[in-house]
Coordinates of C-alpha atoms and ligand atoms in Angstrom, one line a residue:
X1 CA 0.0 0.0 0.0
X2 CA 1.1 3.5 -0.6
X3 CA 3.2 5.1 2.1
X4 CA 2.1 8.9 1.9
X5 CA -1.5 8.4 2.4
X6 CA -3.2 6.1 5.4
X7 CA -4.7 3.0 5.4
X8 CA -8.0 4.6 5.6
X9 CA -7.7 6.0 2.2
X10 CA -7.7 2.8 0.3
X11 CA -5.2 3.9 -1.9
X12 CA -2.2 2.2 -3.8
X13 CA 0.7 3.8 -5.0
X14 CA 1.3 4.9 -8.8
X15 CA 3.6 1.9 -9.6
X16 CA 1.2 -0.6 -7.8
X17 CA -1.8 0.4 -9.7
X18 CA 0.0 0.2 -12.7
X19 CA 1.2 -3.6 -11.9
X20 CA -2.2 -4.3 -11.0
X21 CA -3.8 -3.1 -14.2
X22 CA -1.2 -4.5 -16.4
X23 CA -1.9 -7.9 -14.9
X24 CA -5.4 -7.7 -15.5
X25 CA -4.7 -6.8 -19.4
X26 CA -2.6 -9.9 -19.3
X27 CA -5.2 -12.0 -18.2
X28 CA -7.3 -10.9 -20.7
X29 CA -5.9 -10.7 -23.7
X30 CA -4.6 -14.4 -22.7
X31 CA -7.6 -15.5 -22.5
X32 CA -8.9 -13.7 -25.4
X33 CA -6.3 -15.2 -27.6
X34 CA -6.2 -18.6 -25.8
X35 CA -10.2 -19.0 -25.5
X36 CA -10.7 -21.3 -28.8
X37 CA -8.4 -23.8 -28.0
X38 CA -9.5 -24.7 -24.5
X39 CA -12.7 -26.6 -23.5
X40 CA -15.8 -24.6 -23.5
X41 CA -16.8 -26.2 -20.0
X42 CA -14.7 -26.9 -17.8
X43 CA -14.7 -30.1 -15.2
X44 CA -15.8 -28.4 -11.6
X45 CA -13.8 -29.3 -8.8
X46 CA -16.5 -29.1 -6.3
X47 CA -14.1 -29.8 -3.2
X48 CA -11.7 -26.8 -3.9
X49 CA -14.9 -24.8 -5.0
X50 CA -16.6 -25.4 -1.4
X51 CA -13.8 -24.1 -0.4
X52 CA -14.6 -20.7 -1.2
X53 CA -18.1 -21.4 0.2
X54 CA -16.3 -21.6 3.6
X55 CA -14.1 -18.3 3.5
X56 CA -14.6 -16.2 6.7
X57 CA -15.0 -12.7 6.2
X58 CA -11.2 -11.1 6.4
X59 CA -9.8 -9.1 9.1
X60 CA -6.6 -8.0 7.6
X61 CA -5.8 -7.9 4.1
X62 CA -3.8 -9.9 1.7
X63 CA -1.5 -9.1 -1.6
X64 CA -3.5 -8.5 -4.5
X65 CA -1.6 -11.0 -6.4
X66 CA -3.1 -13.9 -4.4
X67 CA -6.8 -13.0 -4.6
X68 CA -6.6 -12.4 -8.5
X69 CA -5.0 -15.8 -9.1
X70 CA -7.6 -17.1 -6.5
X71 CA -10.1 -15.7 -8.6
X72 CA -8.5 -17.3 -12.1
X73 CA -8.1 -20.5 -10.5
X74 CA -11.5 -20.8 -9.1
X75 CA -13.8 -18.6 -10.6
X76 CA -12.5 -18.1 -14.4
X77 CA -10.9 -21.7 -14.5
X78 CA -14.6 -22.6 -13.1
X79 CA -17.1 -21.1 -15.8
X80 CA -18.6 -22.1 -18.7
X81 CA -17.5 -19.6 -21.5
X82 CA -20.2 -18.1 -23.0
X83 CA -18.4 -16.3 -25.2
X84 CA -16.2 -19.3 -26.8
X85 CA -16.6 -20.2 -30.2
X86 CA -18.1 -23.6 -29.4
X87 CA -20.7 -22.3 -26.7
X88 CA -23.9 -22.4 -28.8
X89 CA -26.1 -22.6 -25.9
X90 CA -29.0 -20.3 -24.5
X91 CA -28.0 -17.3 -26.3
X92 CA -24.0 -17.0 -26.8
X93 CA -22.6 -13.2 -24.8
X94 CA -19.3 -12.7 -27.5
X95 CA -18.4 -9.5 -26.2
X96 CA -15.3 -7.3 -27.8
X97 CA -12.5 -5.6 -26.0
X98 CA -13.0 -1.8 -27.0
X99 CA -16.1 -2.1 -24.7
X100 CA -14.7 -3.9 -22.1
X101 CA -12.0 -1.2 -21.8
X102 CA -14.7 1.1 -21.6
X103 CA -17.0 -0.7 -19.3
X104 CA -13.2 -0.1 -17.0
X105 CA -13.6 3.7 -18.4
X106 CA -16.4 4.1 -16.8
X107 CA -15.8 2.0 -13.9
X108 CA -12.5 3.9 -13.1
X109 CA -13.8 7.5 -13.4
X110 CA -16.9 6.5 -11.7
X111 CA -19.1 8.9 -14.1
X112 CA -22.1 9.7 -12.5
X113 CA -24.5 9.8 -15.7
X114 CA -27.8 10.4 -14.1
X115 CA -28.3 13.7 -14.1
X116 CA -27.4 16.9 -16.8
X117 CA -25.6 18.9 -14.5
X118 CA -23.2 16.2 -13.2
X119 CA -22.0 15.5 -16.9
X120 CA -23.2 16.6 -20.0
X121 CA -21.0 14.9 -21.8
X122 CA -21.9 11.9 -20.6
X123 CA -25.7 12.3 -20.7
X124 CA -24.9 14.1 -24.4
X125 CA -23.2 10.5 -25.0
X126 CA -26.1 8.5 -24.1
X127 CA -28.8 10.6 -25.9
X128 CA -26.5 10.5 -28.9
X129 CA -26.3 6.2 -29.2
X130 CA -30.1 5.8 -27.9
X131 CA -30.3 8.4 -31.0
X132 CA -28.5 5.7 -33.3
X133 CA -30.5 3.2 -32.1
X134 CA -33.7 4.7 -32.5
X135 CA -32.5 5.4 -35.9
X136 CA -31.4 2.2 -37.0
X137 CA -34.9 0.8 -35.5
X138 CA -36.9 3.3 -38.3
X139 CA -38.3 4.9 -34.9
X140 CA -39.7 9.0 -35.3
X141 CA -37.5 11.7 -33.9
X142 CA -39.9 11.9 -31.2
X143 CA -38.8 8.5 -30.0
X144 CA -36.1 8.1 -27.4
X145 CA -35.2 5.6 -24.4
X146 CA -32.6 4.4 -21.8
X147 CA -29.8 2.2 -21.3
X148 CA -30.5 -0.1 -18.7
X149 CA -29.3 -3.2 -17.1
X150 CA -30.7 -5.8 -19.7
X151 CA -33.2 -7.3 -21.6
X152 CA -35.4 -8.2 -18.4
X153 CA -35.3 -4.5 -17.2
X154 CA -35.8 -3.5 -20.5
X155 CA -39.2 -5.2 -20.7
X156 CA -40.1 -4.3 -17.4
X157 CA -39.3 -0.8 -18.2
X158 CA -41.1 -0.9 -21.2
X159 CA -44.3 -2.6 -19.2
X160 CA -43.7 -0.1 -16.7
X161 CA -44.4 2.6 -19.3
X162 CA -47.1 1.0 -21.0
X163 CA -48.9 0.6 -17.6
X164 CA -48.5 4.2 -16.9
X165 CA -49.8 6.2 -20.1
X166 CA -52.5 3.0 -21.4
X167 CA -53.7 2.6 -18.0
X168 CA -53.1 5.6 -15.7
X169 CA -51.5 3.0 -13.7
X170 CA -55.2 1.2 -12.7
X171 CA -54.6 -2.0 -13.8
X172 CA -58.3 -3.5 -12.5
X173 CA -59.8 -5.6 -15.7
X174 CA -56.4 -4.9 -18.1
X175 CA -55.3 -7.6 -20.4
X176 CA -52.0 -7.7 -22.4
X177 CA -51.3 -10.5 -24.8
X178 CA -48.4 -12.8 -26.1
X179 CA -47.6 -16.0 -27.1
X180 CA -46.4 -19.4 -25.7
X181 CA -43.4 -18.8 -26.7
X182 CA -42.8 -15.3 -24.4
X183 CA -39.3 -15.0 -22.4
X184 CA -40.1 -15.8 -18.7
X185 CA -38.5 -12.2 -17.7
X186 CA -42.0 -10.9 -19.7
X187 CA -44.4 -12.7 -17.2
X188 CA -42.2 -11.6 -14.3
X189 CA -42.2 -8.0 -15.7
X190 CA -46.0 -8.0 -15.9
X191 CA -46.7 -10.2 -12.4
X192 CA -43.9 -7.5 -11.0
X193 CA -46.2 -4.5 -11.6
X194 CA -49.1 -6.0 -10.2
X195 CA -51.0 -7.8 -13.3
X196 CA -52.7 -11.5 -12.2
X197 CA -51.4 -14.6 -14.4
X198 CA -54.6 -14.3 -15.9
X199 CA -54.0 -10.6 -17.3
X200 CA -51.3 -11.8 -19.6
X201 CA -53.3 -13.7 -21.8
X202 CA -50.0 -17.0 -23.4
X203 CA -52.0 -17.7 -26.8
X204 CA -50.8 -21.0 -28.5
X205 CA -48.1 -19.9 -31.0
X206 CA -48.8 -21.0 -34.6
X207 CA -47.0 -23.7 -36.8
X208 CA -44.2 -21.5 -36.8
X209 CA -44.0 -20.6 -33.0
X210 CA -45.2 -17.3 -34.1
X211 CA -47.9 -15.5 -32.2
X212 CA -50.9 -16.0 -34.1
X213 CA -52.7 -12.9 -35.4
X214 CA -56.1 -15.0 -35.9
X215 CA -56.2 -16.4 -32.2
X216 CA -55.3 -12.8 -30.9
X217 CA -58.3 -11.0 -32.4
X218 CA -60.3 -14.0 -31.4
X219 CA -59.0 -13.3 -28.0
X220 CA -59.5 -9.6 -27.8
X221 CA -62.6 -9.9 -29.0
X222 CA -64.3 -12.1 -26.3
X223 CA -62.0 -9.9 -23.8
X224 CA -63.8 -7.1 -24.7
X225 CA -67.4 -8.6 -24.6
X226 CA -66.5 -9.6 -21.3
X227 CA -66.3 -6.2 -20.5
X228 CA -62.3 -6.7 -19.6
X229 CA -59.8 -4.0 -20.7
X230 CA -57.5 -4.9 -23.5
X231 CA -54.2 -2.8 -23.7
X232 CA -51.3 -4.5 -25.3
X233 CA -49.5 -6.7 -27.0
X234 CA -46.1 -8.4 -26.1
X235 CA -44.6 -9.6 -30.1
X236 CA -41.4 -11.2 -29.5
X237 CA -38.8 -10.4 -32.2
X238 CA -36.5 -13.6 -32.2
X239 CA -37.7 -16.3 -29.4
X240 CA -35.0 -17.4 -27.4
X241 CA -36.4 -20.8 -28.4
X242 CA -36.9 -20.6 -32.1
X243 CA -36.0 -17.5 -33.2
X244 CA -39.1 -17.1 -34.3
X245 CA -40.4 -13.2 -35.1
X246 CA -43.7 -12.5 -34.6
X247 CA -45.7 -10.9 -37.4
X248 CA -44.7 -7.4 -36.5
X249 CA -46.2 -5.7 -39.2
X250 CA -49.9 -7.4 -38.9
X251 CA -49.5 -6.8 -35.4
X252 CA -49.0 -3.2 -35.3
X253 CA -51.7 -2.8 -38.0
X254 CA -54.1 -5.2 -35.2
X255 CA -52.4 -2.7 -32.8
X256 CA -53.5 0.3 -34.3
X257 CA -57.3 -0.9 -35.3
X258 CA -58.2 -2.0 -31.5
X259 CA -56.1 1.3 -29.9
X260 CA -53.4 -1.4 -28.2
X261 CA -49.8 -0.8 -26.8
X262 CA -47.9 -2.7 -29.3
X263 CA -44.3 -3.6 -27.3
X264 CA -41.8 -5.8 -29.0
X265 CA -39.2 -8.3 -27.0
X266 CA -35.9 -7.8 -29.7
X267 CA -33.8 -8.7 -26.1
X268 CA -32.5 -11.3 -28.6
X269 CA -33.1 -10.7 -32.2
X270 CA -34.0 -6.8 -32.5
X271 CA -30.1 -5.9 -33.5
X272 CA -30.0 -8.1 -37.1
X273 CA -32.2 -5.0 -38.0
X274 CA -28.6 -3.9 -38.8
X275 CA -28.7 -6.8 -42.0
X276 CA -30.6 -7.0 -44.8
X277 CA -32.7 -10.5 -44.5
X278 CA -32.8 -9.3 -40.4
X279 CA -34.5 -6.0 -41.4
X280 CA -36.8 -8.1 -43.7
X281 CA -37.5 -10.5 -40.8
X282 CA -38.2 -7.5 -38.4
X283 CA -40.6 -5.4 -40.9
X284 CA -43.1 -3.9 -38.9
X285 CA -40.7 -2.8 -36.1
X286 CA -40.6 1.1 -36.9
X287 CA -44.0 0.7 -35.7
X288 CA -43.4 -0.1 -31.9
X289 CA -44.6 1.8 -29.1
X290 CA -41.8 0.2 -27.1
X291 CA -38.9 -2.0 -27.6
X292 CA -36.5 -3.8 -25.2
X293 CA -33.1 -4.8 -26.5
X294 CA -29.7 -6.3 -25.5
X295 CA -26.5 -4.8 -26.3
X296 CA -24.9 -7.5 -24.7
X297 CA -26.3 -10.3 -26.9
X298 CA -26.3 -9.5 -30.5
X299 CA -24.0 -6.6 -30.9
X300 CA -21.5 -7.7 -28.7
X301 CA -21.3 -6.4 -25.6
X302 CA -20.1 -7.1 -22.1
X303 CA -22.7 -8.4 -19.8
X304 CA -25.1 -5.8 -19.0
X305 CA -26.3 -3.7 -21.9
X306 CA -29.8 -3.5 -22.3
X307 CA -31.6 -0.5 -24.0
X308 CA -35.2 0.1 -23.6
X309 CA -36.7 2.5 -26.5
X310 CA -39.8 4.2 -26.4
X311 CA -42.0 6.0 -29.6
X312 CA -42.3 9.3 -27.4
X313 CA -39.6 9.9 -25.1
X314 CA -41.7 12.1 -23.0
X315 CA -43.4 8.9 -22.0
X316 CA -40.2 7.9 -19.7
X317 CA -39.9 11.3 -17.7
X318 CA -43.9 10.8 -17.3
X319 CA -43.6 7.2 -15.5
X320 CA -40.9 7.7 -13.7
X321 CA -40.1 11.3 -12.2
X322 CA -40.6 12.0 -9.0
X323 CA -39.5 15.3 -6.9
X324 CA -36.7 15.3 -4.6
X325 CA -35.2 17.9 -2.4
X326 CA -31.9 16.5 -2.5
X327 CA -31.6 17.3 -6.2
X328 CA -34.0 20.4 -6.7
X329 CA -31.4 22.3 -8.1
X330 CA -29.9 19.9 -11.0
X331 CA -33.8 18.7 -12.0
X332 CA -33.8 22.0 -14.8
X333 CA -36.3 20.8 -17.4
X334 CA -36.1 21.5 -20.7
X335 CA -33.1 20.1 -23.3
X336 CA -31.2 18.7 -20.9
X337 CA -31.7 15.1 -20.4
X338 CA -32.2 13.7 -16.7
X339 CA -31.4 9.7 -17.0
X340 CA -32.8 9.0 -13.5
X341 CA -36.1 10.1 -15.0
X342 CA -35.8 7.8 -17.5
X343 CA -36.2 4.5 -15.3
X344 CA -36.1 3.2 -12.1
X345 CA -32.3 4.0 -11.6
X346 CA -30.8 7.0 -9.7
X347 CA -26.8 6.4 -9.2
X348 CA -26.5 4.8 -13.0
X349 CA -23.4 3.4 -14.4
X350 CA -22.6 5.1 -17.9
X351 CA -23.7 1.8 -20.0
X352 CA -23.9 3.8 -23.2
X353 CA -20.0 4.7 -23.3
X354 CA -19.5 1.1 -24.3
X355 CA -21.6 1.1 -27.7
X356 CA -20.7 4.2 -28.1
X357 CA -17.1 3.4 -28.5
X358 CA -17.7 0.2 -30.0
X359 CA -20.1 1.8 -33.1
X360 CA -16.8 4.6 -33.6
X361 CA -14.1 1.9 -33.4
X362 CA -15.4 -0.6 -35.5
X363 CA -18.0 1.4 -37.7
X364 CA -21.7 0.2 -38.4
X365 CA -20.4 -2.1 -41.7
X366 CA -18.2 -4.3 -39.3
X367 CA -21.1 -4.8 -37.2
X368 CA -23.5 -5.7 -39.4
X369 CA -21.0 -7.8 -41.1
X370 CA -20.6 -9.5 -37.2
X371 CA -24.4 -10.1 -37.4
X372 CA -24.3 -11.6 -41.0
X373 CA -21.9 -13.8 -39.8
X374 CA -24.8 -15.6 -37.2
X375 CA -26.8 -16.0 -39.7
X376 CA -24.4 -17.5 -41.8
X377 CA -23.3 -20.3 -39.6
X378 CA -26.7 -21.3 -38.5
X379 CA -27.1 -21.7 -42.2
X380 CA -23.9 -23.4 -42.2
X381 CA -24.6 -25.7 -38.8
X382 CA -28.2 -26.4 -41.0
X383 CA -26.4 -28.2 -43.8
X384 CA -24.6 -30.1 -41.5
X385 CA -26.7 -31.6 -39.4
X386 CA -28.7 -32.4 -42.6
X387 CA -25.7 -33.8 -43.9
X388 CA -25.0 -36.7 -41.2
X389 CA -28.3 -38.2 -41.9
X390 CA -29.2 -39.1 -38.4
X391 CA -30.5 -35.3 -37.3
X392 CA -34.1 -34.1 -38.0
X393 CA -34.4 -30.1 -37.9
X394 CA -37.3 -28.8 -36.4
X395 CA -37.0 -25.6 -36.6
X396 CA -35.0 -24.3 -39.8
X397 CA -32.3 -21.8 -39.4
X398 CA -33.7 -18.3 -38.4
X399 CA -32.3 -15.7 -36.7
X400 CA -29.1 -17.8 -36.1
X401 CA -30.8 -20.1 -33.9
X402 CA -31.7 -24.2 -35.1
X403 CA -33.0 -26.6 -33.3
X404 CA -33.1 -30.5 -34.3
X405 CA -33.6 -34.1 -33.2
X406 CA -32.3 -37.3 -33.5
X407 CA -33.7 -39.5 -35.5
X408 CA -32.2 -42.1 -37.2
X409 CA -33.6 -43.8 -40.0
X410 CA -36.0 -47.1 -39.2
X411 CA -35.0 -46.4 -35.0
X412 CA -37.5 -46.4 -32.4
X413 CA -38.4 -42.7 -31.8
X414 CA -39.1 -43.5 -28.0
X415 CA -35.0 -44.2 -27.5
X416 CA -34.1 -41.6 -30.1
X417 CA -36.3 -39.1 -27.7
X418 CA -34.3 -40.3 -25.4
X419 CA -31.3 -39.7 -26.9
X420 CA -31.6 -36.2 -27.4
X421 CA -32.7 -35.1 -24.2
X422 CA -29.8 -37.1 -22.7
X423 CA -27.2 -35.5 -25.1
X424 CA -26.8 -32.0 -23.5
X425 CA -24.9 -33.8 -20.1
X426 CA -22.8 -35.8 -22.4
X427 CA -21.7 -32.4 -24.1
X428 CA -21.0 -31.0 -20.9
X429 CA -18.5 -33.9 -19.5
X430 CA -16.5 -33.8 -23.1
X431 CA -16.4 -29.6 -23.0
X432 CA -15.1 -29.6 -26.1
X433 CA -18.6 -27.9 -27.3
X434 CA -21.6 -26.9 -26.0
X435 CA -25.6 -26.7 -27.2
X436 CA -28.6 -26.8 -25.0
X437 CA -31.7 -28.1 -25.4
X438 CA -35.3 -27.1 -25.3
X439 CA -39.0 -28.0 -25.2
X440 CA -41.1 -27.6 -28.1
X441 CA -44.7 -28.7 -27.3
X442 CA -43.5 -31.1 -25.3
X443 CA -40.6 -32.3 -26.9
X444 CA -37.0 -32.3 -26.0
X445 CA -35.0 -30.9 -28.9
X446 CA -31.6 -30.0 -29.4
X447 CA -30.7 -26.3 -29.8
X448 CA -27.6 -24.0 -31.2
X449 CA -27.3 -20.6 -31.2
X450 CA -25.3 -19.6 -33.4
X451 CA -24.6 -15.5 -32.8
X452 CA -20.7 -15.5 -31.7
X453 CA -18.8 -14.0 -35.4
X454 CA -15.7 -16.0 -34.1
X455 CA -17.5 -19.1 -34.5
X456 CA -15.6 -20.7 -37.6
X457 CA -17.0 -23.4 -40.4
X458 CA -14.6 -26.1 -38.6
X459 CA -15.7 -25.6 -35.2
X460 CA -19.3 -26.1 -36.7
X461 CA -18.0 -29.2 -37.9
X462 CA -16.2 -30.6 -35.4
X463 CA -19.5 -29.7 -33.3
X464 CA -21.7 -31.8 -34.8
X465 CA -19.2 -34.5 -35.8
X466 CA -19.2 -34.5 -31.8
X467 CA -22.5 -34.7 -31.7
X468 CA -23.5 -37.3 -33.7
X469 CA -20.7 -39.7 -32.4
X470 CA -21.9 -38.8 -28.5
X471 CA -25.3 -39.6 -29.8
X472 CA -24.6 -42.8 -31.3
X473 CA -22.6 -43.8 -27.9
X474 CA -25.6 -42.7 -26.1
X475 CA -27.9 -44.8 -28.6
X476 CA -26.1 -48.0 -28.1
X477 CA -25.6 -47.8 -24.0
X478 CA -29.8 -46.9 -23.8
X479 CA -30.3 -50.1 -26.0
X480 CA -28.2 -51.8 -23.5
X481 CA -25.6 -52.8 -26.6
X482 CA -22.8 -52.0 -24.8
X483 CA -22.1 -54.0 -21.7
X484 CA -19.0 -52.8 -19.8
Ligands
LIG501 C1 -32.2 -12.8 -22.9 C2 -33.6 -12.5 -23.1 C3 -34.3 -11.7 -22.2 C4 -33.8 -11.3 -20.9 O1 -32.7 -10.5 -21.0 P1 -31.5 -10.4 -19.9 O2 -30.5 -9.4 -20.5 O3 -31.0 -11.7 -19.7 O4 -32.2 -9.8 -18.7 C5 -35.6 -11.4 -22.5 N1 -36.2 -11.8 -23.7 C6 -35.5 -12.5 -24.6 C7 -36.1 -12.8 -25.9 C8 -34.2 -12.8 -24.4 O5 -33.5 -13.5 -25.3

């Protein structure tokens, strides 16, 4: 610790702070650069992992250098990597390394970005990428929004809203609507601000896991006759599932015909709007009264990154403000922007610098090209699995997400059920790869994301070649052809 200042001050000398920030780049780009040729999961040591459990709270401190290689050895040595080339589960969190410096930016000059006063530049910063964002959405210039923790606080946010200027915050006989096929942290948005289970109406998705435009008039109608209060609709662009997009467009026409909320869930999908066939997937989005997206999914951010976007920005400031004496004198109105107005955060960390930097570095082409690149190799994975003969898709290639079965040819389909559900925990103890799996009306399917650009054509290959052969292993130990 530094000698000139006392203990009291927390402080480390110049040289000390250096060493420890050059050994954290270290570790960072060697993992950055090592990350495709090690195991996706690693094998837990759960005895030296207790250990942790059991650490008392310290008195006295330690060296640094002992609780950062405490923390590689059990905590980074310990973790799945989401963002490795041959993590294909849930959704995939490739992040880049502008924006983590900049998430350490923002961290280490602690910018305080929730109110004008305290730093225009900052709040100019954020304005100026939800700006982007509403522009790449096809959003009017009356649109704004917020950054925010992530996609789960962007729908709440968003729900938040909607509750506020459709419903005057009296939710008594509301309905909103969705499909089967809605993200979990909808329902817990909607159950958070007070709505019963039986005010978000989960209408069975069509043939395409879409949310059926037929079956929600249907719905609204009798809602209405039974004197109930309809007021939105929940589309999801790009189930985590599927990747199934909801008929936007139809939707928002419905929308505007019955005078209902029309939010979109794009936590996942909404950034291919950046690609051609993405755009074409997402037509109807410019049309949103609200949208919740994730930064740190599909345009490659570090974790927490969500951005909540609204079609009048004034509708933020309306839900959310509240007077304080604290802060009288920084709450001037006007052009300046107020983030903790904008949501339910006061103290905010500056989560716009990141994408920010990230758009200048690289440049929107790189980006989109990033996004093509998903679509790509689900494409690519497609062909593959079609290829070995023993795999059934499902669900075709859309918004870089597949999902497939096995099924050999002339096999019982009871075992080869069996087989697939079973196949995720053999993935897991060889950690050379890694796909989750899902339920699809019932039935266990096999599922790969495939949004992470450094995802090559070979380690698709050597994915599914993995695959297949774990599958076949699993096939003949189930049919009790192996005895060992
Ligand atoms: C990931 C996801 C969410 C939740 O976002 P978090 O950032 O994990 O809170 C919501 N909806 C969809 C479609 C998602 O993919």
């Amino acid at each position: 610790m530094s000698d000139s200042l006392p203990r009291q001050a927390l402080e480390f000398s110049g040289e000390e702070m250096r060493e420890i920030g050059y050994r954290v780049i270290d570790m960072l780009v060697d993992y950055h650069q090592s990350r495709a040729d090690r195991p996706v999961a690693e094998k837990l040591d759960h005895t030296a992992l207790d250990a942790i459990l059991r650490e008392p709270l310290p008195r006295a401190g330690m060296p640094w250098r002992e609780v950062f290689e405490q923390f590689q050895r059990q905590v980074v040595e310990s973790s799945n990597r989401v963002d490795h080339p041959r993590f294909f589960a849930y959704i995939p969190l490739a992040n880049n390394f502008v924006s983590v410096m900049a998430d350490a930016l923002a961290a280490g000059y602690n910018i305080f970005n929730a109110v004008w006063l305290q730093g225009p530049g900052a709040a100019q910063i954020e304005r100026l990428t939800v700006d982007w964002l509403r522009q790449l959405f096809g959003l009017p210039s009356a649109a704004g929004g917020t950054f925010v923790s992530g996609g789960s606080a962007a729908n709440l946010t968003a729900l938040a809203v909607a509750r506020e200027i459709r419903l005057q915050g009296d939710t008594a006989g509301s309905v909103a609507y969705c499909s089967d096929q809605i993200h979990f942290a909808v329902s817990r948005g909607m159950r958070l601000l007070g709505f019963a289970p039986e005010q978000l109406r989960k209408l069975p998705s069509d043939a395409g896991f879409r949310l059926s435009v037929a079956r929600l008039r249907l719905a609204v109608a009798e809602d209405r006759a039974a004197g109930l209060r309809p007021f939105c609709v929940i589309a999801s662009a790009g189930t985590t599932n599927t990747g199934a997009v909801d008929p936007l467009d139809e939707l928002a026409d419905f929308c505007a015909g019955e005078k209902l909320w029309l939010h979109v869930d794009g936590a996942y999908g909404a950034p291919a709007v950046l690609t051609e066939q993405g755009a074409r997937a997402l037509k109807g989005i410019e049309r949103v009264d609200s949208l919740a997206l994730d930064a740190h999914k599909w345009l490659f951010q570090p974790i927490e990154c969500g951005v909540v976007l609204l079609r009048d920005r004034r509708w933020l400031p309306r839900t959310f403000k509240e007077t304080s004496e604290v802060l009288k004198d920084v709450q001037s109105e006007g052009k300046e922007l107020n983030f903790m107005y904008q949501g339910i955060q006061l103290t905010r960390q500056f989560r716009a610098l990141k994408l920010w930097m990230s758009f200048k570095v690289f440049g929107l082409d790189a980006i989109s090209e990033a996004i093509v690149a998903g679509f790509e190799n689900a494409a690519l994975a497609e062909r593959l699995l079609r290829a070995e003969g023993c795999w059934e898709i499902v669900t075709s290639a859309q918004m870089a997400i597949l999902t497939f079965r096995y099924r050999p040819a002339n096999r019982d389909t009871a075992l080869a059920s069996r087989v697939t559900h079973d196949l995720v925990g053999r993935l897991l103890d060889d950690g050379f790869a890694f796909a989750s799996g899902t339920q699809l009306r019932g039935q266990s399917v096999m599922r790969m994301c495939c949004n992470n650009p450094r995802t090559t054509p070979k380690d698709l290959e050597r994915t599914i070649q993995l695959m297949t052969r774990l599958a076949a292993q699993l096939e003949a130990e189930l049919n009790g052809a192996v005895f060992s």
